[in-house]
Amino acid sequence: MRTVDFDYPLPEELIADRPMPDRDASRMLVVHRDTGLIEHRSFRDLPEYVRPGDRFVMNDTKVIPARYFSNDGSIELVRAGMMGEQVWKCLVRPGKKMKVGRAVQMGDSLGTVESIDDEGYRFIRWDRPVDETLGRLALPHYMNRESDPADKERYQTVYAAHEGAIAAPTAGLHFTPEMLAAVPHSFVTLHVGVGTFRPVKTEVVEEHHMHTEHFCMPAQTAQDIEQAQRVIAVGTTAVRVLETLATRHGRPLPPGEGDTDIFIYPGYRFRVVDALLTNFHLPQSTLIMLVCAFAGKELIMEAYRQAVERRYRFFSYGDCMLIL
């Protein structure tokens, strides 16, 4: 498969750079895989689609302020992980400046680039722990703005519990406490990494290598899934947890934690997920490839065409899609 086959035209003004005033005010495009029917509804209509025995599975990761700047403002770091208290794994911009041995001052901490891996991550050792209050939210580049105080609440799900994500699991941003209480749900955790921002650069889909993310499957959630009549994943990150465990261990799903670099694209056979609530995704991204794998490329591209035609709002702060 070619990466360009997952492209679609999107007017820039449809990219949502700020959230709706109310979380649950988003529109919801509903796709029926069995008939090809496409409906245009509101997220507040979600309970109408819930059946007895359904179980929503949600990612309860919590976004951390992971974007930092050097004291002189010339270097931007996005912390992707910590190799101990004083060694950071980072994406750096501009990368050409940050060669091995280069120093960077952040607050009272002095960091030195110790090594660079094959993916371009810099491993920076600090002479003392960095003041974490210097960090900002790493909003996706397509918002084309700095984070502000409102993002601290809105770029976080109402059920966020475990710190570690660089980016929000955006399908969950639509839920209010009231809507959460209205649907049967369980939680998994997957800490969304910086790979979320990285485009597919290979011409052939199958040659792309996914980033690794850490996940956790609680014992109660594993039990809830096995008792469910239908599993509805809230977001592609929840899909990745469920399908990783099923691919490795089969059913029933075992509890536990680990790392995953699963790459789901058309041809993949889903083992756990029966329905999916997701936002609209970037052209040629691994996320739109996953959605096409779930519902079929032609049907998804038609749904996206209608979403553009009807002026839906796209990406992290945008509208959502329910695929049944």
mmCIF file of C-alpha atoms in Angstrom:
data_model
loop_
_atom_site.group_PDB
_atom_site.id
_atom_site.type_symbol
_atom_site.label_atom_id
_atom_site.label_comp_id
_atom_site.label_asym_id
_atom_site.label_seq_id
_atom_site.Cartn_x
_atom_site.Cartn_y
_atom_site.Cartn_z
ATOM 1 C CA MET A 1 0.000 0.000 0.000
ATOM 2 C CA ARG A 2 1.113 3.554 -0.708
ATOM 3 C CA THR A 3 1.035 6.250 1.954
ATOM 4 C CA VAL A 4 -0.461 8.750 -0.507
ATOM 5 C CA ASP A 5 -3.524 6.510 -0.836
ATOM 6 C CA PHE A 6 -4.557 7.756 2.610
ATOM 7 C CA ASP A 7 -4.534 11.413 1.643
ATOM 8 C CA TYR A 8 -7.628 13.616 1.433
ATOM 9 C CA PRO A 9 -8.230 17.325 0.775
ATOM 10 C CA LEU A 10 -8.837 19.416 3.898
ATOM 11 C CA PRO A 11 -9.424 23.172 3.960
ATOM 12 C CA GLU A 12 -7.175 24.700 6.614
ATOM 13 C CA GLU A 13 -10.065 26.584 8.210
ATOM 14 C CA LEU A 14 -11.642 23.269 9.294
ATOM 15 C CA ILE A 15 -8.734 22.504 11.641
ATOM 16 C CA ALA A 16 -9.942 23.199 15.187
ATOM 17 C CA ASP A 17 -7.321 25.168 17.095
ATOM 18 C CA ARG A 18 -9.486 25.673 20.177
ATOM 19 C CA PRO A 19 -12.145 23.566 21.910
ATOM 20 C CA MET A 20 -15.893 24.108 21.805
ATOM 21 C CA PRO A 21 -17.309 26.016 24.815
ATOM 22 C CA ASP A 22 -18.892 22.753 26.044
ATOM 23 C CA ARG A 23 -17.103 19.401 25.835
ATOM 24 C CA ASP A 24 -20.158 17.466 24.676
ATOM 25 C CA ALA A 25 -21.286 20.035 22.072
ATOM 26 C CA SER A 26 -19.318 18.408 19.259
ATOM 27 C CA ARG A 27 -20.927 16.893 16.207
ATOM 28 C CA MET A 28 -20.717 13.129 15.707
ATOM 29 C CA LEU A 29 -20.577 11.440 12.325
ATOM 30 C CA VAL A 30 -21.897 7.869 12.645
ATOM 31 C CA VAL A 31 -20.669 5.188 10.232
ATOM 32 C CA HIS A 32 -22.452 1.828 9.976
ATOM 33 C CA ARG A 33 -19.991 -0.719 8.596
ATOM 34 C CA ASP A 34 -22.614 -3.345 7.786
ATOM 35 C CA THR A 35 -24.795 -1.132 5.579
ATOM 36 C CA GLY A 36 -22.516 1.773 4.658
ATOM 37 C CA LEU A 37 -25.037 4.209 6.142
ATOM 38 C CA ILE A 38 -23.548 7.529 7.293
ATOM 39 C CA GLU A 39 -25.474 9.666 9.806
ATOM 40 C CA HIS A 40 -24.784 13.192 11.010
ATOM 41 C CA ARG A 41 -25.569 13.504 14.698
ATOM 42 C CA SER A 42 -24.395 15.154 17.909
ATOM 43 C CA PHE A 43 -22.102 13.625 20.530
ATOM 44 C CA ARG A 44 -24.944 14.090 22.997
ATOM 45 C CA ASP A 45 -26.828 11.428 20.994
ATOM 46 C CA LEU A 46 -24.245 8.775 21.929
ATOM 47 C CA PRO A 47 -26.464 6.987 24.506
ATOM 48 C CA GLU A 48 -28.951 6.210 21.707
ATOM 49 C CA TYR A 49 -26.386 3.835 20.212
ATOM 50 C CA VAL A 50 -25.618 1.954 23.427
ATOM 51 C CA ARG A 51 -26.910 -1.609 23.682
ATOM 52 C CA PRO A 52 -27.211 -3.904 26.712
ATOM 53 C CA GLY A 53 -23.863 -5.601 27.248
ATOM 54 C CA ASP A 54 -21.792 -2.790 25.718
ATOM 55 C CA ARG A 55 -18.517 -1.831 27.346
ATOM 56 C CA PHE A 56 -16.675 1.395 26.489
ATOM 57 C CA VAL A 57 -12.918 1.128 26.991
ATOM 58 C CA MET A 58 -11.178 4.469 27.629
ATOM 59 C CA ASN A 59 -7.578 5.587 27.973
ATOM 60 C CA ASP A 60 -7.086 7.317 31.336
ATOM 61 C CA THR A 61 -3.586 8.644 30.685
ATOM 62 C CA LYS A 62 -2.883 12.190 31.857
ATOM 63 C CA VAL A 63 -1.039 14.741 29.724
ATOM 64 C CA ILE A 64 2.096 16.236 31.272
ATOM 65 C CA PRO A 65 3.744 19.567 30.373
ATOM 66 C CA ALA A 66 6.523 18.106 28.206
ATOM 67 C CA ARG A 67 7.642 21.094 26.105
ATOM 68 C CA TYR A 68 10.609 23.100 27.363
ATOM 69 C CA PHE A 69 12.764 25.947 26.069
ATOM 70 C CA SER A 70 16.363 26.843 26.831
ATOM 71 C CA ASN A 71 16.926 30.039 28.791
ATOM 72 C CA ASP A 72 17.848 31.955 25.642
ATOM 73 C CA GLY A 73 14.875 30.542 23.720
ATOM 74 C CA SER A 74 17.012 29.089 20.939
ATOM 75 C CA ILE A 75 16.408 25.407 21.720
ATOM 76 C CA GLU A 76 13.055 23.634 22.089
ATOM 77 C CA LEU A 77 12.891 20.256 23.818
ATOM 78 C CA VAL A 78 9.987 17.825 23.990
ATOM 79 C CA ARG A 79 10.646 15.298 26.748
ATOM 80 C CA ALA A 80 9.720 11.858 25.453
ATOM 81 C CA GLY A 81 10.939 9.870 28.442
ATOM 82 C CA MET A 82 13.235 9.801 31.445
ATOM 83 C CA MET A 83 16.166 7.443 31.784
ATOM 84 C CA GLY A 84 16.542 8.122 35.476
ATOM 85 C CA GLU A 85 15.913 11.400 37.262
ATOM 86 C CA GLN A 86 18.534 13.445 35.416
ATOM 87 C CA VAL A 87 18.661 11.924 31.907
ATOM 88 C CA TRP A 88 15.958 12.907 29.423
ATOM 89 C CA LYS A 89 15.081 11.362 26.085
ATOM 90 C CA CYS A 90 14.086 14.328 23.933
ATOM 91 C CA LEU A 91 13.049 15.534 20.544
ATOM 92 C CA VAL A 92 14.983 18.712 19.892
ATOM 93 C CA ARG A 93 14.494 21.636 17.531
ATOM 94 C CA PRO A 94 16.646 22.702 15.770
ATOM 95 C CA GLY A 95 18.315 19.314 15.856
ATOM 96 C CA LYS A 96 21.379 20.420 13.905
ATOM 97 C CA LYS A 97 22.479 22.572 16.830
ATOM 98 C CA MET A 98 22.252 19.770 19.362
ATOM 99 C CA LYS A 99 25.168 17.480 18.530
ATOM 100 C CA VAL A 100 26.826 15.173 21.062
ATOM 101 C CA GLY A 101 28.607 17.277 23.668
ATOM 102 C CA ARG A 102 26.435 20.368 23.125
ATOM 103 C CA ALA A 103 25.246 22.034 26.329
ATOM 104 C CA VAL A 104 21.892 23.677 27.014
ATOM 105 C CA GLN A 105 20.844 25.804 30.007
ATOM 106 C CA MET A 106 17.319 25.447 31.370
ATOM 107 C CA GLY A 107 16.539 27.371 34.528
ATOM 108 C CA ASP A 108 19.330 26.524 36.951
ATOM 109 C CA SER A 109 20.040 23.189 35.244
ATOM 110 C CA LEU A 110 22.789 22.586 32.708
ATOM 111 C CA GLY A 111 22.260 19.714 30.288
ATOM 112 C CA THR A 112 24.681 17.994 27.927
ATOM 113 C CA VAL A 113 23.808 15.838 24.922
ATOM 114 C CA GLU A 114 25.303 12.410 25.693
ATOM 115 C CA SER A 115 24.075 10.489 22.650
ATOM 116 C CA ILE A 116 21.704 10.495 19.676
ATOM 117 C CA ASP A 117 19.789 7.381 18.612
ATOM 118 C CA ASP A 118 18.801 6.250 15.112
ATOM 119 C CA GLU A 119 15.426 8.021 15.335
ATOM 120 C CA GLY A 120 16.996 11.366 16.210
ATOM 121 C CA TYR A 121 16.192 11.380 19.923
ATOM 122 C CA ARG A 122 18.732 13.236 22.050
ATOM 123 C CA PHE A 123 19.686 11.831 25.453
ATOM 124 C CA ILE A 124 20.476 14.798 27.671
ATOM 125 C CA ARG A 125 22.077 14.508 31.103
ATOM 126 C CA TRP A 126 21.337 17.334 33.547
ATOM 127 C CA ASP A 127 23.667 18.386 36.348
ATOM 128 C CA ARG A 128 20.635 18.743 38.616
ATOM 129 C CA PRO A 129 16.887 17.960 38.309
ATOM 130 C CA VAL A 130 15.098 20.367 35.963
ATOM 131 C CA ASP A 131 12.407 22.617 37.430
ATOM 132 C CA GLU A 132 9.295 20.978 35.953
ATOM 133 C CA THR A 133 7.240 24.138 36.358
ATOM 134 C CA LEU A 134 9.146 25.392 33.298
ATOM 135 C CA GLY A 135 7.314 22.864 31.130
ATOM 136 C CA ARG A 136 4.383 23.671 28.839
ATOM 137 C CA LEU A 137 1.826 21.493 27.120
ATOM 138 C CA ALA A 138 3.072 20.260 23.753
ATOM 139 C CA LEU A 139 0.038 21.142 21.658
ATOM 140 C CA PRO A 140 -0.026 19.561 18.176
ATOM 141 C CA HIS A 141 1.747 21.652 15.548
ATOM 142 C CA TYR A 142 -1.403 22.103 13.451
ATOM 143 C CA MET A 143 -2.977 24.297 16.148
ATOM 144 C CA ASN A 144 -0.288 26.809 15.251
ATOM 145 C CA ARG A 145 -0.315 28.506 18.661
ATOM 146 C CA GLU A 146 1.135 28.339 22.149
ATOM 147 C CA SER A 147 -0.802 26.657 24.946
ATOM 148 C CA ASP A 148 -2.790 28.925 27.256
ATOM 149 C CA PRO A 149 -4.355 28.477 30.714
ATOM 150 C CA ALA A 150 -7.595 27.068 29.242
ATOM 151 C CA ASP A 151 -5.696 24.187 27.632
ATOM 152 C CA LYS A 152 -4.568 22.962 31.043
ATOM 153 C CA GLU A 153 -8.121 21.743 31.636
ATOM 154 C CA ARG A 154 -9.506 21.197 28.148
ATOM 155 C CA TYR A 155 -6.528 19.311 26.646
ATOM 156 C CA GLN A 156 -7.190 16.640 29.278
ATOM 157 C CA THR A 157 -10.015 14.141 29.631
ATOM 158 C CA VAL A 158 -12.268 14.445 32.677
ATOM 159 C CA TYR A 159 -11.141 10.948 33.699
ATOM 160 C CA ALA A 160 -7.373 11.470 33.271
ATOM 161 C CA ALA A 161 -5.622 9.675 36.125
ATOM 162 C CA HIS A 162 -2.076 8.475 35.332
ATOM 163 C CA GLU A 163 0.564 11.005 34.278
ATOM 164 C CA GLY A 164 2.795 10.232 31.334
ATOM 165 C CA ALA A 165 1.275 11.301 27.998
ATOM 166 C CA ILE A 166 2.761 13.888 25.673
ATOM 167 C CA ALA A 167 -0.536 14.273 23.778
ATOM 168 C CA ALA A 168 -4.161 13.786 24.816
ATOM 169 C CA PRO A 169 -6.238 10.747 23.819
ATOM 170 C CA THR A 170 -8.534 13.119 21.980
ATOM 171 C CA ALA A 171 -11.625 10.940 21.458
ATOM 172 C CA GLY A 172 -12.138 11.145 25.211
ATOM 173 C CA LEU A 173 -12.135 14.945 25.293
ATOM 174 C CA HIS A 174 -15.865 14.997 24.403
ATOM 175 C CA PHE A 175 -16.955 13.256 27.612
ATOM 176 C CA THR A 176 -18.388 15.232 30.507
ATOM 177 C CA PRO A 177 -18.809 13.603 33.941
ATOM 178 C CA GLU A 178 -22.518 13.233 33.122
ATOM 179 C CA MET A 179 -21.895 11.486 29.803
ATOM 180 C CA LEU A 180 -19.275 9.272 31.416
ATOM 181 C CA ALA A 181 -21.850 8.170 33.991
ATOM 182 C CA ALA A 182 -24.357 7.440 31.217
ATOM 183 C CA VAL A 183 -22.300 4.711 29.505
ATOM 184 C CA PRO A 184 -20.787 1.501 30.924
ATOM 185 C CA HIS A 185 -17.031 1.984 30.879
ATOM 186 C CA SER A 186 -13.664 0.650 31.946
ATOM 187 C CA PHE A 187 -10.151 2.073 31.702
ATOM 188 C CA VAL A 188 -6.819 1.131 30.219
ATOM 189 C CA THR A 189 -3.729 3.344 30.174
ATOM 190 C CA LEU A 190 -1.511 4.130 27.209
ATOM 191 C CA HIS A 191 0.896 7.033 27.508
ATOM 192 C CA VAL A 192 0.662 8.768 24.145
ATOM 193 C CA GLY A 193 4.186 9.536 22.917
ATOM 194 C CA VAL A 194 5.852 12.084 20.683
ATOM 195 C CA GLY A 195 5.504 9.707 17.757
ATOM 196 C CA THR A 196 1.943 10.990 17.549
ATOM 197 C CA PHE A 197 3.366 14.136 15.932
ATOM 198 C CA ARG A 198 5.618 12.307 13.495
ATOM 199 C CA PRO A 199 4.363 11.857 9.936
ATOM 200 C CA VAL A 200 4.726 8.691 7.895
ATOM 201 C CA LYS A 201 7.773 9.387 5.738
ATOM 202 C CA THR A 202 7.950 6.114 3.843
ATOM 203 C CA GLU A 203 6.283 5.857 0.430
ATOM 204 C CA VAL A 204 5.175 2.303 1.237
ATOM 205 C CA VAL A 205 2.917 1.946 4.275
ATOM 206 C CA GLU A 206 4.339 -1.382 5.387
ATOM 207 C CA GLU A 207 7.860 0.077 5.672
ATOM 208 C CA HIS A 208 6.861 2.568 8.388
ATOM 209 C CA HIS A 209 8.033 1.767 11.921
ATOM 210 C CA MET A 210 5.746 2.781 14.789
ATOM 211 C CA HIS A 211 6.932 4.526 17.923
ATOM 212 C CA THR A 212 6.793 2.602 21.198
ATOM 213 C CA GLU A 213 4.322 3.513 23.936
ATOM 214 C CA HIS A 214 3.831 2.136 27.441
ATOM 215 C CA PHE A 215 0.458 0.646 28.420
ATOM 216 C CA CYS A 216 -1.336 -0.947 31.354
ATOM 217 C CA MET A 217 -4.339 -3.298 31.399
ATOM 218 C CA PRO A 218 -5.993 -3.493 34.863
ATOM 219 C CA ALA A 219 -7.347 -6.867 35.937
ATOM 220 C CA GLN A 220 -10.888 -5.496 36.351
ATOM 221 C CA THR A 221 -10.884 -4.081 32.827
ATOM 222 C CA ALA A 222 -9.684 -7.379 31.377
ATOM 223 C CA GLN A 223 -12.547 -9.108 33.174
ATOM 224 C CA ASP A 224 -15.086 -6.496 32.031
ATOM 225 C CA ILE A 225 -14.040 -6.964 28.402
ATOM 226 C CA GLU A 226 -14.487 -10.710 28.481
ATOM 227 C CA GLN A 227 -17.993 -10.282 29.906
ATOM 228 C CA ALA A 228 -19.018 -7.638 27.346
ATOM 229 C CA GLN A 229 -21.284 -8.318 24.393
ATOM 230 C CA ARG A 230 -19.689 -5.479 22.428
ATOM 231 C CA VAL A 231 -16.407 -3.639 23.091
ATOM 232 C CA ILE A 232 -16.413 0.029 22.058
ATOM 233 C CA ALA A 233 -12.921 1.533 22.061
ATOM 234 C CA VAL A 234 -12.754 5.245 22.823
ATOM 235 C CA GLY A 235 -9.875 6.368 20.642
ATOM 236 C CA THR A 236 -7.122 4.699 18.673
ATOM 237 C CA THR A 237 -4.909 4.501 21.765
ATOM 238 C CA ALA A 238 -7.408 2.206 23.491
ATOM 239 C CA VAL A 239 -7.524 0.126 20.296
ATOM 240 C CA ARG A 240 -3.747 -0.277 20.391
ATOM 241 C CA VAL A 241 -3.796 -1.622 23.960
ATOM 242 C CA LEU A 242 -6.588 -4.118 23.308
ATOM 243 C CA GLU A 243 -5.282 -5.379 19.989
ATOM 244 C CA THR A 244 -1.686 -5.603 21.242
ATOM 245 C CA LEU A 245 -2.717 -7.930 24.064
ATOM 246 C CA ALA A 246 -4.979 -9.994 21.817
ATOM 247 C CA THR A 247 -2.262 -10.351 19.175
ATOM 248 C CA ARG A 248 0.291 -11.472 21.747
ATOM 249 C CA HIS A 249 -1.845 -13.587 24.053
ATOM 250 C CA GLY A 250 -5.221 -14.271 22.439
ATOM 251 C CA ARG A 251 -8.402 -14.312 24.495
ATOM 252 C CA PRO A 252 -9.102 -13.906 27.339
ATOM 253 C CA LEU A 253 -6.984 -10.774 27.551
ATOM 254 C CA PRO A 254 -4.460 -10.900 30.395
ATOM 255 C CA PRO A 255 -3.949 -7.999 32.808
ATOM 256 C CA GLY A 256 -0.509 -6.441 33.002
ATOM 257 C CA GLU A 257 1.654 -3.757 31.478
ATOM 258 C CA GLY A 258 4.268 -3.429 28.780
ATOM 259 C CA ASP A 259 5.271 -1.567 25.637
ATOM 260 C CA THR A 260 3.684 -1.648 22.211
ATOM 261 C CA ASP A 261 4.684 -0.570 18.720
ATOM 262 C CA ILE A 262 1.719 -2.215 16.997
ATOM 263 C CA PHE A 263 0.987 -0.745 13.570
ATOM 264 C CA ILE A 264 -2.585 -1.321 12.373
ATOM 265 C CA TYR A 265 -3.374 -0.709 8.709
ATOM 266 C CA PRO A 266 -5.789 -2.263 6.175
ATOM 267 C CA GLY A 267 -5.559 -6.025 6.174
ATOM 268 C CA TYR A 268 -5.341 -6.262 9.953
ATOM 269 C CA ARG A 269 -7.907 -8.577 11.588
ATOM 270 C CA PHE A 270 -9.407 -7.054 14.736
ATOM 271 C CA ARG A 271 -9.681 -9.479 17.633
ATOM 272 C CA VAL A 272 -11.308 -7.397 20.396
ATOM 273 C CA VAL A 273 -12.718 -4.068 19.180
ATOM 274 C CA ASP A 274 -16.302 -4.165 17.878
ATOM 275 C CA ALA A 275 -16.967 -0.419 17.593
ATOM 276 C CA LEU A 276 -14.846 2.716 17.730
ATOM 277 C CA LEU A 277 -15.325 6.323 18.818
ATOM 278 C CA THR A 278 -12.578 8.474 17.331
ATOM 279 C CA ASN A 279 -11.784 11.986 16.151
ATOM 280 C CA PHE A 280 -10.882 12.904 12.575
ATOM 281 C CA HIS A 281 -7.227 12.289 11.778
ATOM 282 C CA LEU A 282 -4.492 13.853 9.678
ATOM 283 C CA PRO A 283 -4.110 12.820 6.038
ATOM 284 C CA GLN A 284 -1.552 10.041 5.477
ATOM 285 C CA SER A 285 -1.240 9.402 9.238
ATOM 286 C CA THR A 286 -1.007 6.044 10.994
ATOM 287 C CA LEU A 287 -4.260 6.929 12.758
ATOM 288 C CA ILE A 288 -6.329 7.276 9.594
ATOM 289 C CA MET A 289 -4.751 4.009 8.428
ATOM 290 C CA LEU A 290 -6.008 2.311 11.601
ATOM 291 C CA VAL A 291 -9.520 3.688 11.066
ATOM 292 C CA CYS A 292 -9.471 2.512 7.436
ATOM 293 C CA ALA A 293 -8.409 -0.927 8.637
ATOM 294 C CA PHE A 294 -11.418 -1.008 10.934
ATOM 295 C CA ALA A 295 -14.137 0.253 8.591
ATOM 296 C CA GLY A 296 -12.708 -0.086 5.090
ATOM 297 C CA LYS A 297 -10.817 2.579 3.188
ATOM 298 C CA GLU A 298 -13.575 3.453 0.709
ATOM 299 C CA LEU A 299 -16.205 3.921 3.406
ATOM 300 C CA ILE A 300 -13.924 6.038 5.595
ATOM 301 C CA MET A 301 -12.846 8.231 2.709
ATOM 302 C CA GLU A 302 -16.502 8.814 1.843
ATOM 303 C CA ALA A 303 -17.213 9.677 5.487
ATOM 304 C CA TYR A 304 -14.318 12.152 5.493
ATOM 305 C CA ARG A 305 -15.556 13.649 2.208
ATOM 306 C CA GLN A 306 -18.955 14.255 3.778
ATOM 307 C CA ALA A 307 -17.358 15.651 6.947
ATOM 308 C CA VAL A 308 -15.415 18.199 4.890
ATOM 309 C CA GLU A 309 -18.492 19.047 2.821
ATOM 310 C CA ARG A 310 -20.571 19.626 5.970
ATOM 311 C CA ARG A 311 -17.858 21.639 7.672
ATOM 312 C CA TYR A 312 -17.027 19.352 10.567
ATOM 313 C CA ARG A 313 -14.185 20.462 12.832
ATOM 314 C CA PHE A 314 -11.016 18.340 12.482
ATOM 315 C CA PHE A 315 -8.288 16.880 14.692
ATOM 316 C CA SER A 316 -7.641 17.106 18.449
ATOM 317 C CA TYR A 317 -10.192 19.770 19.419
ATOM 318 C CA GLY A 318 -12.550 18.816 16.600
ATOM 319 C CA ASP A 319 -15.666 16.686 16.151
ATOM 320 C CA CYS A 320 -15.870 12.918 16.405
ATOM 321 C CA MET A 321 -16.871 9.812 14.509
ATOM 322 C CA LEU A 322 -18.654 6.719 15.841
ATOM 323 C CA ILE A 323 -17.982 3.587 13.790
ATOM 324 C CA LEU A 324 -20.384 0.721 14.437
#
